Coordinates of C-alpha atoms in Angstrom, one line a residue:
X1 CA -39.7 39.7 144.1
X2 CA -38.3 36.3 145.1
X3 CA -36.2 37.5 148.0
X4 CA -36.3 41.1 149.1
X5 CA -33.4 40.6 151.5
X6 CA -31.2 39.6 148.5
X7 CA -32.3 42.6 146.6
X8 CA -31.2 44.8 149.5
X9 CA -27.8 43.1 149.8
X10 CA -25.5 45.2 147.7
X11 CA -21.7 44.9 147.2
X12 CA -19.2 43.6 144.7
X13 CA -19.7 39.8 145.0
X14 CA -22.8 37.6 145.6
X15 CA -22.4 33.8 145.7
X16 CA -25.0 31.2 145.7
X17 CA -23.9 27.8 147.0
X18 CA -26.2 25.0 145.8
X19 CA -29.0 25.0 143.3
X20 CA -32.7 25.3 144.0
X21 CA -35.2 26.3 141.3
X22 CA -34.3 27.6 137.9
X23 CA -30.6 28.4 137.2
X24 CA -29.9 32.0 138.1
X25 CA -33.4 32.6 139.5
X26 CA -32.2 33.6 143.0
X27 CA -29.1 35.5 142.0
X28 CA -31.0 37.6 139.5
X29 CA -32.6 39.4 142.5
X30 CA -29.1 40.5 143.7
X31 CA -27.8 44.0 143.0
X32 CA -24.2 42.8 143.4
X33 CA -21.9 43.6 140.5
X34 CA -20.7 39.9 140.3
X35 CA -22.9 36.9 140.8
X36 CA -21.6 33.4 141.0
X37 CA -23.3 30.1 141.2
X38 CA -21.3 27.3 143.0
X39 CA -22.7 23.8 142.9
X40 CA -21.6 20.2 143.6
X41 CA -20.1 18.0 140.9
X42 CA -22.9 16.4 138.8
X43 CA -25.3 19.3 139.1
X44 CA -27.5 19.4 136.0
X45 CA -27.9 23.2 135.9
X46 CA -24.3 23.8 134.7
X47 CA -23.0 26.1 137.5
X48 CA -20.3 28.6 137.0
X49 CA -18.1 26.9 139.6
X50 CA -18.1 23.2 140.4
X51 CA -16.8 22.2 143.9
X52 CA -17.7 20.2 146.9
X53 CA -20.1 22.2 149.0
X54 CA -17.9 21.8 152.1
X55 CA -14.7 23.0 150.4
X56 CA -15.1 26.2 148.3
X57 CA -12.4 27.4 145.9
X58 CA -13.0 31.0 147.0
X59 CA -10.6 33.3 148.8
X60 CA -11.4 34.2 152.4
X61 CA -13.1 37.5 153.1
X62 CA -14.1 38.1 149.4
X63 CA -17.9 37.8 149.2
X64 CA -20.5 40.3 150.3
X65 CA -23.5 38.0 150.2
X66 CA -23.7 34.2 150.4
X67 CA -27.1 32.6 149.6
X68 CA -27.8 29.0 150.6
X69 CA -31.1 28.0 149.0
X70 CA -32.0 24.8 150.8
X71 CA -28.3 23.8 150.5
X72 CA -28.1 22.8 154.1
X73 CA -31.1 20.4 153.7
X74 CA -29.1 18.3 151.3
X75 CA -25.6 18.7 152.5
X76 CA -23.6 15.8 153.8
X77 CA -22.0 18.1 156.4
X78 CA -24.2 21.2 156.9
X79 CA -21.8 22.6 159.5
X80 CA -18.9 22.5 157.1
X81 CA -21.0 24.4 154.5
X82 CA -21.8 27.1 157.0
X83 CA -18.1 27.3 158.0
X84 CA -17.2 27.9 154.4
X85 CA -19.9 30.5 154.0
X86 CA -18.6 32.4 157.0
X87 CA -15.0 32.0 155.9
X88 CA -15.6 33.7 152.5
X89 CA -17.8 36.5 153.8
X90 CA -16.4 40.0 154.3
X91 CA -16.7 41.5 157.8
X92 CA -20.1 43.1 157.2
X93 CA -21.2 40.4 154.8
X94 CA -24.6 38.7 154.8
X95 CA -25.5 35.1 155.0
X96 CA -29.0 34.3 153.7
X97 CA -30.2 30.8 154.4
X98 CA -33.5 29.4 153.0

């Protein structure tokens, strides 16, 4: 298993912001009903949602699990990425940072 913590994170929505590894590799471990890959413009892996990583087109308090696979390593403003992750998470949501 790639990420046991992701497998244990259940809920309706799981969102991966940023790409690392093969497309869908990380999200496939999630047991969430809906899995979404969000990536920056120009990403070669054809994400489901294209947006700047510091401004997500996602409603607040909607996501059960946010996964950031090395996203902060390459972000222009890592603090803004974390703020967006916290904004979209539900009250008991999980933020997984690799």
